[in-house]
Coordinates of C-alpha atoms in Angstrom, one line a residue:
X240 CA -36.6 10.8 4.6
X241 CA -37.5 11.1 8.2
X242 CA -35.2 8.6 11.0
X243 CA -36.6 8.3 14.7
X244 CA -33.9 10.4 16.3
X245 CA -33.7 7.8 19.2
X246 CA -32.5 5.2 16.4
X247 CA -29.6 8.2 14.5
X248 CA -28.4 8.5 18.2
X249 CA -27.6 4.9 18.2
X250 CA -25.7 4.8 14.3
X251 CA -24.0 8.1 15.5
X252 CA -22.8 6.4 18.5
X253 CA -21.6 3.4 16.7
X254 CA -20.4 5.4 13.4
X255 CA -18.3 7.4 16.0
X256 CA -16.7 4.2 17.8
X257 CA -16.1 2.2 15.3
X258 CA -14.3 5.4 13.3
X259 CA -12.7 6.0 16.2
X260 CA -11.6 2.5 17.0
X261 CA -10.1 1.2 13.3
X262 CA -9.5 5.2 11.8
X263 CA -5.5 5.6 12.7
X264 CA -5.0 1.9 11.9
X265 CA -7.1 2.7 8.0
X266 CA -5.5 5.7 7.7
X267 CA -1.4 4.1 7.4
X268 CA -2.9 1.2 5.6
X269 CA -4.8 3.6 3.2
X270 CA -2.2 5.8 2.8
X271 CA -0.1 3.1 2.0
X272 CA -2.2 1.5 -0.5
X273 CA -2.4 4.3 -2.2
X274 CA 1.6 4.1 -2.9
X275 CA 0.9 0.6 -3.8
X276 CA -0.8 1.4 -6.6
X277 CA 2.8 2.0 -8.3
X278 CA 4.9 -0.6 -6.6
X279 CA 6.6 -1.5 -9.8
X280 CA 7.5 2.6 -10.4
X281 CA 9.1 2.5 -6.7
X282 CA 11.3 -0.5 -7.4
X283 CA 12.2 0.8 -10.8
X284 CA 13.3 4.1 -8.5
X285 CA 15.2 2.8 -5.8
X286 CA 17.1 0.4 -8.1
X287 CA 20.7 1.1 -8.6
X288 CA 21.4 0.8 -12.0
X289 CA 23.3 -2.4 -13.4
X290 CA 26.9 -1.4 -13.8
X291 CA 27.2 -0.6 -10.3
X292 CA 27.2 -4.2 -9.5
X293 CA 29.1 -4.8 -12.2
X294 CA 26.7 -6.5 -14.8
X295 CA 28.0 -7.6 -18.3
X296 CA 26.5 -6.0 -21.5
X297 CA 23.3 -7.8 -22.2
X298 CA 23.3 -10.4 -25.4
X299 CA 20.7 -12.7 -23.9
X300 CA 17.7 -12.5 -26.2
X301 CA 14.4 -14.9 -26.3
X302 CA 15.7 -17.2 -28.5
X303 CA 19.2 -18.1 -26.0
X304 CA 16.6 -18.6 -23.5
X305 CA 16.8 -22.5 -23.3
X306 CA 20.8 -22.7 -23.2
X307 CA 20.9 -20.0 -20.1
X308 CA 18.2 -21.9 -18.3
X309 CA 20.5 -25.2 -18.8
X310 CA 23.4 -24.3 -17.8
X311 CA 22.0 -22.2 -14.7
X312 CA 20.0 -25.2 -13.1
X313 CA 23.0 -27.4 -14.1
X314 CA 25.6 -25.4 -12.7
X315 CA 23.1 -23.6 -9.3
X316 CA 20.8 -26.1 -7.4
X317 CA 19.6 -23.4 -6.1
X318 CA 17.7 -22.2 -8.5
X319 CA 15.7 -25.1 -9.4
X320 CA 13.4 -24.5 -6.0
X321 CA 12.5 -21.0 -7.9
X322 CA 13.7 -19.0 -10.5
X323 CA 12.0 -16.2 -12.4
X324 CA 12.5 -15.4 -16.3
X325 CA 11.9 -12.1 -16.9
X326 CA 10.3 -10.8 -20.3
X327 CA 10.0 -7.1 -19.5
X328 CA 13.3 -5.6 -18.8
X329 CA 13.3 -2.7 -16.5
X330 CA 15.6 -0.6 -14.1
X331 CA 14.8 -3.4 -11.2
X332 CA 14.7 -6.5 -13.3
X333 CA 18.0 -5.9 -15.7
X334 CA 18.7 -9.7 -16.4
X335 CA 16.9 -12.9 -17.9
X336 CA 16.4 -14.9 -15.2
X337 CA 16.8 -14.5 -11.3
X338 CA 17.0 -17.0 -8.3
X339 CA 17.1 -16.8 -4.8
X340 CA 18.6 -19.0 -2.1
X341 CA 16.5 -18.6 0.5
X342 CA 13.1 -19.7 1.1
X343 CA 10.4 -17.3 0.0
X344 CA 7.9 -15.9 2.5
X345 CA 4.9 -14.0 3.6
X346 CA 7.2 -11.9 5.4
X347 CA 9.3 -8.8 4.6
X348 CA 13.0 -10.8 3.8
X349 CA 15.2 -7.5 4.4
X350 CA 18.7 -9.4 3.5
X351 CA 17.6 -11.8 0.8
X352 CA 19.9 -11.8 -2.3
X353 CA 19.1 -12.4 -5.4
X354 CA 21.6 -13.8 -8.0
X355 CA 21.2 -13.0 -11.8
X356 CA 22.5 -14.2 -15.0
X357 CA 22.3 -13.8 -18.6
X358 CA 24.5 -15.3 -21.3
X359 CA 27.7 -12.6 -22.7
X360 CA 28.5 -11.7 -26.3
X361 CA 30.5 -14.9 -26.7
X362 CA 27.5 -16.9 -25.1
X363 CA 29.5 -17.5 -21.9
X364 CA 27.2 -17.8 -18.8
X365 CA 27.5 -14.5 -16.8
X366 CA 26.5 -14.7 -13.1
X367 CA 26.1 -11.9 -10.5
X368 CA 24.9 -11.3 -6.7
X369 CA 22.5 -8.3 -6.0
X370 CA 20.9 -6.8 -3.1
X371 CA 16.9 -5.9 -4.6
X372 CA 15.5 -3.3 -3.5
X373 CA 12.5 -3.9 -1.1
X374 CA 10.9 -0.6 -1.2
X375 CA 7.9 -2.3 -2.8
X376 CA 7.8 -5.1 -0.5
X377 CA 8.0 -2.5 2.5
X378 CA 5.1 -0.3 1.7
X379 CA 2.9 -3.1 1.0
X380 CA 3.6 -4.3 4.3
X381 CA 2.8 -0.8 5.6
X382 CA -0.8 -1.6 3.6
X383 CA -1.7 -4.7 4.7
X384 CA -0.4 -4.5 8.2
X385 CA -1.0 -1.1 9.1
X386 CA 2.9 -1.0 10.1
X387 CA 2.3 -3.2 13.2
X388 CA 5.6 -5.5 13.1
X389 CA 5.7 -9.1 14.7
X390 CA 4.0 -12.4 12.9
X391 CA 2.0 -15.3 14.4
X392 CA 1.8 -18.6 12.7
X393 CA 3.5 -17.2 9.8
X394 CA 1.5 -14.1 9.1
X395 CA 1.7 -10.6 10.3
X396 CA -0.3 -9.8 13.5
X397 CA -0.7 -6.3 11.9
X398 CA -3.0 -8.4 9.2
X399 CA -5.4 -10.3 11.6
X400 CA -5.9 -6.4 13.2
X401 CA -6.3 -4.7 10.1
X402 CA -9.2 -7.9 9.4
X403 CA -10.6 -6.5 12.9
X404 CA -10.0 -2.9 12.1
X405 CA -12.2 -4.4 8.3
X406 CA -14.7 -5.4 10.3
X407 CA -15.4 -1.7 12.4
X408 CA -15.1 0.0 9.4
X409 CA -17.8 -1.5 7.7
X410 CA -19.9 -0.7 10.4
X411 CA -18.7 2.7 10.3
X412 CA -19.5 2.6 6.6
X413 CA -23.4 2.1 7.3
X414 CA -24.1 3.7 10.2
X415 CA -22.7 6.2 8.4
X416 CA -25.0 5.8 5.7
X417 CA -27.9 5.9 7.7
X418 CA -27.2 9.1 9.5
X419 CA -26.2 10.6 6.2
X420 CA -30.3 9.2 4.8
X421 CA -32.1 12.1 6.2
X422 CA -30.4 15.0 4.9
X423 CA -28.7 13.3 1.8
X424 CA -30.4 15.1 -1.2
X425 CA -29.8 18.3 0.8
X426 CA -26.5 18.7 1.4
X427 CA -25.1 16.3 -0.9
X428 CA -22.6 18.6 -2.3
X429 CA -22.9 21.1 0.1
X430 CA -19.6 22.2 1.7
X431 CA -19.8 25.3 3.6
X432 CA -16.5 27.1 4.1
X433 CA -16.9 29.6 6.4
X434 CA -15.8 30.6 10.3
X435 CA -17.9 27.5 11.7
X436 CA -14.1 25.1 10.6
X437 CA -16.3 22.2 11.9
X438 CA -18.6 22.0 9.8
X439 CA -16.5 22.9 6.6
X440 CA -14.7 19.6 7.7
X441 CA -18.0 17.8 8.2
X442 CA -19.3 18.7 5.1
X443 CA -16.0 17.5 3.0
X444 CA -15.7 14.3 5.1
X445 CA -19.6 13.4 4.2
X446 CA -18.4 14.7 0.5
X447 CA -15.7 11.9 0.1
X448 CA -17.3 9.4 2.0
X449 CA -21.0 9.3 -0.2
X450 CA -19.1 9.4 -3.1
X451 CA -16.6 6.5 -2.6
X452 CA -19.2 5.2 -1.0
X453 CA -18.7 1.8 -3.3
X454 CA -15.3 1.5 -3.1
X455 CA -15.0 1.7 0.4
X456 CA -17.5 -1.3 0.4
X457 CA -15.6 -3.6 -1.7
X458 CA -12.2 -2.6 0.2
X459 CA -13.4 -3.4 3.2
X460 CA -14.9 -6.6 2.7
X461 CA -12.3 -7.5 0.6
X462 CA -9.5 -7.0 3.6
X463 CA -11.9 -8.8 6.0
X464 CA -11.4 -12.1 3.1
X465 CA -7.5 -10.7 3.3
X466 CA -7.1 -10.8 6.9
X467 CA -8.9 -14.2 7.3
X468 CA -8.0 -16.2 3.8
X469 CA -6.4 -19.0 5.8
X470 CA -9.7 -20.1 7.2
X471 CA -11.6 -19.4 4.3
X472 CA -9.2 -20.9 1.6
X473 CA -8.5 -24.4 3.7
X474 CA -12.5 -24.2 4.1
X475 CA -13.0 -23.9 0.1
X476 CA -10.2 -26.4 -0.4
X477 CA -12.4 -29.4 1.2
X478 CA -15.8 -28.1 -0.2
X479 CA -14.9 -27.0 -3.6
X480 CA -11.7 -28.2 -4.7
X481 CA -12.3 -31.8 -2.5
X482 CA -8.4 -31.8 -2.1
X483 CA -7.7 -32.3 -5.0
X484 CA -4.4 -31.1 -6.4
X485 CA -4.1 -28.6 -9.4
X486 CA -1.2 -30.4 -11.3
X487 CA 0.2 -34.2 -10.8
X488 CA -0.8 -37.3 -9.8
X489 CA -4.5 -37.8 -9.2
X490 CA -6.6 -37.5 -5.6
X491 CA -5.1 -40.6 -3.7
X492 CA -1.6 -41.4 -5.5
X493 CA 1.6 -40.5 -3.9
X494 CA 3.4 -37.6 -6.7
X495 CA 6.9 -38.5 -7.9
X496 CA 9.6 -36.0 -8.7
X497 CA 10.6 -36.3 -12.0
X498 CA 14.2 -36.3 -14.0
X499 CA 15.1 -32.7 -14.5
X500 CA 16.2 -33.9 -18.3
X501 CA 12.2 -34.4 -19.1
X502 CA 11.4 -30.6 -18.2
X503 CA 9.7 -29.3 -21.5
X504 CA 12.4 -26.2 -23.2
X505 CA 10.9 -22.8 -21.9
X506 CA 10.3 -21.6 -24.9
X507 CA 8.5 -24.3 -25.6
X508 CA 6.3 -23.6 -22.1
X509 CA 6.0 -19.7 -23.7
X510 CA 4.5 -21.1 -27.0
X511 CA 1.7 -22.9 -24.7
X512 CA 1.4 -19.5 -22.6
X513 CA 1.0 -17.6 -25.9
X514 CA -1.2 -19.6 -27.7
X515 CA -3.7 -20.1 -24.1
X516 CA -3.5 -16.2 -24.4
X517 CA -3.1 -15.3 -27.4
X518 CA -4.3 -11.5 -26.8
X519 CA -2.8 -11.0 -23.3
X520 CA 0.9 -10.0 -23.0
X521 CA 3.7 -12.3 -21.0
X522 CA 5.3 -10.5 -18.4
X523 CA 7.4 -13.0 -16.7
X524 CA 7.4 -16.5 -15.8
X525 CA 7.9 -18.1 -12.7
X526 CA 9.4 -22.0 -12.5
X527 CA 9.3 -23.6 -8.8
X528 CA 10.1 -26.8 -7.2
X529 CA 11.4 -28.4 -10.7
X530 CA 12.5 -31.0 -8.4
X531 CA 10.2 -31.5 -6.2
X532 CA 7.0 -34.0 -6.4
X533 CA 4.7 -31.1 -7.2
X534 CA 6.8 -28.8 -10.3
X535 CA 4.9 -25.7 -11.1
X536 CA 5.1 -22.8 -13.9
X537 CA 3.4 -19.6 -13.3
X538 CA 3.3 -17.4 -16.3
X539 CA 2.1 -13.8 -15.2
X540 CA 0.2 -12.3 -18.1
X541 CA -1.2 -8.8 -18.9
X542 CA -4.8 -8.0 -20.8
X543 CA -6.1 -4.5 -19.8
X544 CA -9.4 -6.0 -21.0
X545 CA -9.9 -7.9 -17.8
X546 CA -10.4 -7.5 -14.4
X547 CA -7.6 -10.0 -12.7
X548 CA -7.0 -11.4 -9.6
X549 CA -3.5 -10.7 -8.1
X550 CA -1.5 -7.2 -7.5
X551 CA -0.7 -6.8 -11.2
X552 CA -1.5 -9.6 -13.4
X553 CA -3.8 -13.2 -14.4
X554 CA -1.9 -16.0 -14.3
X555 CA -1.5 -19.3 -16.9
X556 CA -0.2 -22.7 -14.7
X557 CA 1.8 -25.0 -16.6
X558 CA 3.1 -28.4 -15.7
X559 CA 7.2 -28.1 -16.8
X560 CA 7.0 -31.5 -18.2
X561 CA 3.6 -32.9 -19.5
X562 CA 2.5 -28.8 -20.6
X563 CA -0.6 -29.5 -19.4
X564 CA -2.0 -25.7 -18.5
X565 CA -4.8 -24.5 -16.5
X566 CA -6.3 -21.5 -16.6
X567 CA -8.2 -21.1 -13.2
X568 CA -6.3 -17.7 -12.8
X569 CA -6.3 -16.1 -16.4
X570 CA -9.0 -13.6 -17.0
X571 CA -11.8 -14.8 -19.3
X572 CA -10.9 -18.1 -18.7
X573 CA -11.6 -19.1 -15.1
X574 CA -13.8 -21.4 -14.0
X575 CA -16.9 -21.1 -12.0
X576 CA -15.7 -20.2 -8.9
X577 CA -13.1 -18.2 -9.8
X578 CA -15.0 -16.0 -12.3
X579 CA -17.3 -15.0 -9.3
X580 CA -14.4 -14.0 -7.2
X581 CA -12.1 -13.1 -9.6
X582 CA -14.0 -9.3 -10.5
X583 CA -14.4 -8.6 -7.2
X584 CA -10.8 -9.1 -5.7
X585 CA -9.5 -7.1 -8.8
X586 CA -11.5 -4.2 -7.5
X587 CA -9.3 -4.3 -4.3
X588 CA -5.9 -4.0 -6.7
X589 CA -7.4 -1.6 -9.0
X590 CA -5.8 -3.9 -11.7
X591 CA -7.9 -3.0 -14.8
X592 CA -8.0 -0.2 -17.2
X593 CA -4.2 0.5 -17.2
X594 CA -2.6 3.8 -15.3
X595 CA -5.6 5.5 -15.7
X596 CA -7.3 3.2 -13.2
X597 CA -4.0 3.2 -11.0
X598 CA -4.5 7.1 -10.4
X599 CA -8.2 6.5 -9.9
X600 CA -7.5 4.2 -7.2
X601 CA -4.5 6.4 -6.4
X602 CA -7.1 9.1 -5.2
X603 CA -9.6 7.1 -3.7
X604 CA -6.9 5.8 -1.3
X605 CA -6.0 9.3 -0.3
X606 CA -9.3 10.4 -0.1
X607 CA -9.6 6.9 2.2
X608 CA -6.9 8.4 4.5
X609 CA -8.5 12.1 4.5
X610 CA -11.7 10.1 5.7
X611 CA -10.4 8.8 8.7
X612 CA -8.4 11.8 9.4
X613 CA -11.1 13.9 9.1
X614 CA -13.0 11.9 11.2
X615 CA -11.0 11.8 14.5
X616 CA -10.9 15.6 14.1
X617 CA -14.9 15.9 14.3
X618 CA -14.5 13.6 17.3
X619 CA -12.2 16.1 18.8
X620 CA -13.8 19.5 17.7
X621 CA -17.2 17.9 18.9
X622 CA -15.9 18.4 22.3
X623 CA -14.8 21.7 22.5
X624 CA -15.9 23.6 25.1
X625 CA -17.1 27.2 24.1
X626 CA -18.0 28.3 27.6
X627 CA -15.6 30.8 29.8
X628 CA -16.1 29.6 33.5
X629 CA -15.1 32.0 36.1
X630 CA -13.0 34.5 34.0
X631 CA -10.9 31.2 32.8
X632 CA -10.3 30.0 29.7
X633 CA -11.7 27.0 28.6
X634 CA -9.9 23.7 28.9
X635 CA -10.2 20.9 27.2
X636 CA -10.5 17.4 28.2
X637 CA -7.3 15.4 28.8
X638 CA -8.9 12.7 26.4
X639 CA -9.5 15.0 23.6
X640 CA -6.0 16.0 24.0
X641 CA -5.0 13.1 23.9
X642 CA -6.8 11.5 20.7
X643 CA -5.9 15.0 19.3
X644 CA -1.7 14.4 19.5
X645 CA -2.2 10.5 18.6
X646 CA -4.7 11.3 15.6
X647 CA -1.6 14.2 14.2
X648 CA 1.2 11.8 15.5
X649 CA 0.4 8.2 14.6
X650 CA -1.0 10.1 10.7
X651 CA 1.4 12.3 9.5
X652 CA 4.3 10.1 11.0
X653 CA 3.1 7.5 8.5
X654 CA 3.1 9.9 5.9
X655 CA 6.5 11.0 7.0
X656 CA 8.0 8.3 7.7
X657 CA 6.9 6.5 4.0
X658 CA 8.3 9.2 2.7
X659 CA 11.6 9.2 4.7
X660 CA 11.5 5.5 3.9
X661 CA 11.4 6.1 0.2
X662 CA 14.3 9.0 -0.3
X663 CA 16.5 6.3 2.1
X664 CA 16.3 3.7 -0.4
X665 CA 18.5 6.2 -2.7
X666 CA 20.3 8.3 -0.1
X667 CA 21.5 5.7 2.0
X668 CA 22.7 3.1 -0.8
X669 CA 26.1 4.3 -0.9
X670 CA 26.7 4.6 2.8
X671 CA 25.3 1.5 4.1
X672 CA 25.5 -2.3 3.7
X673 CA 22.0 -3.1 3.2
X674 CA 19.7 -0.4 1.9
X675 CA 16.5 -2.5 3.0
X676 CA 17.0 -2.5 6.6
X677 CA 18.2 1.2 6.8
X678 CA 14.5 1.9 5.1
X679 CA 12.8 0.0 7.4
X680 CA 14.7 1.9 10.7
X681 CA 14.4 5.2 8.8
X682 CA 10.2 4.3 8.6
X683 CA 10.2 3.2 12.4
X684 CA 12.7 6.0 13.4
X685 CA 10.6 8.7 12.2
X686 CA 7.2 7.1 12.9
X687 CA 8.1 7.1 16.5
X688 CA 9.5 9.8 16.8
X689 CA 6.5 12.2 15.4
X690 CA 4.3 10.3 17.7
X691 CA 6.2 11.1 20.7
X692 CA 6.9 14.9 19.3
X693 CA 3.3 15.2 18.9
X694 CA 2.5 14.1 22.6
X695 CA 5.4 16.4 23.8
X696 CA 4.7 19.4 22.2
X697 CA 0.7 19.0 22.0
X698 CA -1.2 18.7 18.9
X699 CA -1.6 22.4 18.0
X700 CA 2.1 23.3 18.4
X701 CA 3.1 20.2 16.6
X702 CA 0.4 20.2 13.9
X703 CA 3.0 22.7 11.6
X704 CA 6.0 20.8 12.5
X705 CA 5.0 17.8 12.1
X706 CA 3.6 19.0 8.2
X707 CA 6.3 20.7 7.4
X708 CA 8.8 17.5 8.3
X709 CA 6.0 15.6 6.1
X710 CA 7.2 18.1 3.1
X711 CA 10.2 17.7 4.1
X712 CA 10.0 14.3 3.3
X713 CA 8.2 14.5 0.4
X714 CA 10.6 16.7 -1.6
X715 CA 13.8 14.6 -0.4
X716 CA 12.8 11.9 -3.1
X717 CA 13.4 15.0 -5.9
X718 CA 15.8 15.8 -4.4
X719 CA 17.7 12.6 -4.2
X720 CA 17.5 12.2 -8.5
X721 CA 18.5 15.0 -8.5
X722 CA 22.1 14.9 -6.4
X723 CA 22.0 11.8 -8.2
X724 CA 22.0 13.9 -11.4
X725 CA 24.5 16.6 -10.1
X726 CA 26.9 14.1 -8.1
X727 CA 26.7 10.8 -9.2
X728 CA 30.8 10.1 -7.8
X729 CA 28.7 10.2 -4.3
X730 CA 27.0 6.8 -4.9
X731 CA 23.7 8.4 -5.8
X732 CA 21.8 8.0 -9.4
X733 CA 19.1 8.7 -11.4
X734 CA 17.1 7.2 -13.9
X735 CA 15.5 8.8 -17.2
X736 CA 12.5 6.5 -17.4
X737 CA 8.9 7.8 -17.2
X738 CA 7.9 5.9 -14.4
X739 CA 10.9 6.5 -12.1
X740 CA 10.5 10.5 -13.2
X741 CA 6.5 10.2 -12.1
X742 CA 7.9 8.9 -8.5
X743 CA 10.3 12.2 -8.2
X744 CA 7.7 14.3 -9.6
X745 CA 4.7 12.8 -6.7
X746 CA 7.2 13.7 -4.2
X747 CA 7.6 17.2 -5.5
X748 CA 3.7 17.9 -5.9
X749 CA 2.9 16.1 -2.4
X750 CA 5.6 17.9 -0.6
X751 CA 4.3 21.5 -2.0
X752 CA 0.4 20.6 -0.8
X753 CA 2.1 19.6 2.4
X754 CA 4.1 22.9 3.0
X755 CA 0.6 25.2 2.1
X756 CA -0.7 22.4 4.9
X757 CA 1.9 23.7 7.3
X758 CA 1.2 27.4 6.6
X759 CA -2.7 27.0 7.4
X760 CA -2.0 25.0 10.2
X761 CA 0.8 27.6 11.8
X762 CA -2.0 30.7 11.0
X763 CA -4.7 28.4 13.1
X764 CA -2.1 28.0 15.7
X765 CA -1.7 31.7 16.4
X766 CA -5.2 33.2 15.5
X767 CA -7.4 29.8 15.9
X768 CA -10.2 29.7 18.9
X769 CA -9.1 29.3 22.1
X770 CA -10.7 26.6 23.5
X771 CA -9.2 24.7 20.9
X772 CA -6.9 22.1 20.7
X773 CA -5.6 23.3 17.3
X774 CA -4.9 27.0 18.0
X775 CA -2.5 28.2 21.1
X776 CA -3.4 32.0 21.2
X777 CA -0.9 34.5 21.8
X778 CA -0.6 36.1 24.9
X779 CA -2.7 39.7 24.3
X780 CA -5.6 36.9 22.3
X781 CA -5.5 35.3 25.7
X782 CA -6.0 38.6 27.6
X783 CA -9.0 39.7 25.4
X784 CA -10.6 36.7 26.0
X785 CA -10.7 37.1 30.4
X786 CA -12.0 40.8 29.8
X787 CA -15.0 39.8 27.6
X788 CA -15.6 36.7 30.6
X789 CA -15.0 39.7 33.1
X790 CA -17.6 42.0 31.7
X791 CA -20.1 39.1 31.5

């Protein structure tokens, strides 16, 4: 296929901007997302087990379910605003039911305490404060924000910029495309390792790109919908829904609370979920605003036959006191509209197919990261200048410079300091008063701090350090389990589970690739070309260099 070369100048020019001008921002939130893909194994992780806050031995089963939930909203007010029931027990949710205080939302609630209960062996009600972990919560914010703190009108400005950044990077996506068109069946999986680095890094950039070509599609129009849902949902409320409200009185007739005595049993509410979805799994089940004019039950539900719509489930609303359910968000079951968007917002989450699909989409959001990385450092090896000018070595550009230490900095202090942020969550526990906040200074602390180190030093002589602080990093969350192991006296733990041992065992493997990372990048420092920003020659390379531009 032949393109005018006039019109791949103009893609290339815009494929190279647009990279260029969303690819730092993509690569955190990638990078990120990729971690996302196992939130529930992080908070299992990070959770210090129950008996260090003291917790009673458990005799709450499903059947004592309606007594606890009595005697909690009778005795805490608080928790008929919102409190949870949860079905799957795990290392982060080691009770029945949990409330909060405080008002839930959008943002990152660092100090929010959660209060848990279950019912003894004499069927006396138990109740406990906890600090939750927020590791989850924290890389997810990394995702969707890109790390950029500060909120406007209630949502993170990081989320409107990653909508922008959404935007450029579809447009990177087909330009691209087309300059990829003419040489496509060629050099398809062609990837030429050899002394020409710059085109070895071409050829695997083109690699991962073509072939998530699809993905990357549907991520980024999806985070476009992300960034922007405010407008868009209000929009769809008036033309589709026609304000009408899901539950409750009808269109026009001012809603009521009702007596908290009429609220139907919940295992009576679980029947209704069960027999709604009779082949999906319940996973827990969320009551809020029991007394409030608008009560709601949201019963999160698993079927790995369906694609669903949030971060790890389909949903089942049920009124707490007429049972009336509605199954707009349960998969197989939606209704018009939300079958059609349904599929396609799953694809984002990666929530079908069980784990297998998790490390699928655990990949592609690493190869997501090595795309924009990759990129910048075409833009910057573009530019090198391979001429000797007057018995002088080559210089490059301040700019390239520049994007050279802001592409290593602003990247593998992400990857740093997520990884910092993680081993905190289990170092730190014993030493400090609220684990949450010490993980979100440890991310920021580091983040900065690699920028500015890779600014300092330059990006050659700070591409090793910075990769082997990365590994560093990386093999602290091992390494935390196991002191925890070896020294539990000192605060630390570890858990046996097969999720929490895959999070220690990630580390371990990402930490390994890092440090063989590090070594290329220290042999490219001392032996690379010298009109390079990635190499810094040592004195008799340098020397070689003026007598071959002498003799010339």
């Amino acid at each position: 296929m032949k393109i005018r070369s006039d019109i791949l100048r103009i893609y290339q020019s815009l494929h190279t901007w647009a990279g260029l001008g969303a690819g730092m921002l993509l690569f955190i939130g990638f990078f990120a997302g990729a971690l996302t893909m196992f939130k529930e194994p992080l908070d299992r992780w990070a959770s210090s087990p129950a008996a260090a806050h003291g917790a009673p031995a458990a005799a709450t089963d499903e059947a004592s379910l309606d007594k606890l939930v009595a005697q909690v909203l009778e005795r805490y007010p608080a928790a008929r605003q919102e409190f949870t029931l949860h079905l799957e027990r795990n290392e982060y949710a080691t009770s029945p039911i949990s409330w909060s205080a405080g008002e839930g939302g959008r943002e990152l609630d660092l100090s929010a305490r959660r209060w848990e209960a279950e019912l003894d062996a004499s069927g006396q009600l138990q109740v406990r404060q906890a600090l939750p972990t927020q590791l989850a919560q924290l890389i997810d914010m990394l995702h969707r924000t890109g790390g950029i703190p500060g909120s406007l009108g209630g949502e993170y400005i990081g989320i409107y910029l990653m909508g922008v950044a959404a935007v450029l990077y579809f447009l990177a996506l087909v330009s691209g495309l087309v300059l990829l068109l003419p040489t496509l069946v060629k050099d398809f999986f062609a990837l030429r390792a050899g002394k020409n680095r710059k085109r070895f890094w071409l050829d695997a950039h083109n690699i991962v790109g073509i072939t998530s070509l699809p993905f990357h599609i549907v991520i980024s129009v999806t985070v476009i919908v992300f960034a922007f849902h405010d407008q868009f949902y209000d929009s769809l409320a008036h033309v589709v829904y026609e304000g009408r409200p899901m539950f409750g009185a009808a269109p026009g007739a001012k809603p009521v609370a009702r007596p908290l005595a009429d609220m139907l049993p919940p295992t009576t509410l679980l029947r209704k979920v069960r027999d709604t979805a009779p082949e999906a799994e319940v996973t827990e089940v969320l009551f809020m605003g029991l007394d409030s004019p608008r009560p709601m039950v949201r019963a999160a539900v698993a079927d790995a036959r369906h694609l669903v719509a949030g971060p790890t489930t389909g949903f089942v609303m049920i009124d707490p006191y007429t049972g009336k359910t509605d199954t707009d968000m349960l998969p197989g079951k939606e209704d018009f509209w939300s079958s059609l968007v349904t599929p396609f917002f799953a694809l984002h989450f990666g929530n079908y197919g069980g784990n297998l699909t998790r490390w699928i989409y655990f990949a592609l959001g690493l190869g997501g990261a090595f795309l924009f990385y990759t990129g910048n450092l075409l833009w910057v090896e573009k530019r090198r200048k391979n001429q000797l000018r007057g018995g002088a070595l080559p210089q490059q550009t301040r700019a390239t410079a520049l994007m050279a230490s802001a592409t290593l900095g602003v990247c593998l202090g992400s990857v740093a300091g997520s990884a910092f942020a993680i081993a905190a969550a289990k170092w730190l526990h014993a030493w400090v008063a609220n684990a949450n906040s010490a993980c979100v200074t440890v991310y920021y602390a580091v983040f900065l701090a690699s920028v500015a180190w890779a600014f300092w030093r330059g990006a050659a002589r700070a591409a090793p350090q910075l990769l082997v602080l990365c590994a560093l990093a990386a093999c602290a969350i091992p390494l935390a389990t196991l002191a925890g192991w070896l020294l539990p006296q000192a605060g630390l733990w570890s858990h046996a589970s097969g999720a929490a041992l895959g999070v220690d065992l990630s580390g371990l493997v990402l930490g390994l690739v890092l440090l063989y990372g590090a070594r290329l990048s220290a042999r490219r420092l001392r032996h690379g070309p010298a009109d390079s920003v990635w190499s810094a020659p040592q004195h008799a390379h340098a020397e070689e260099l003026h007598k071959l531009a002498r003799q010339e």
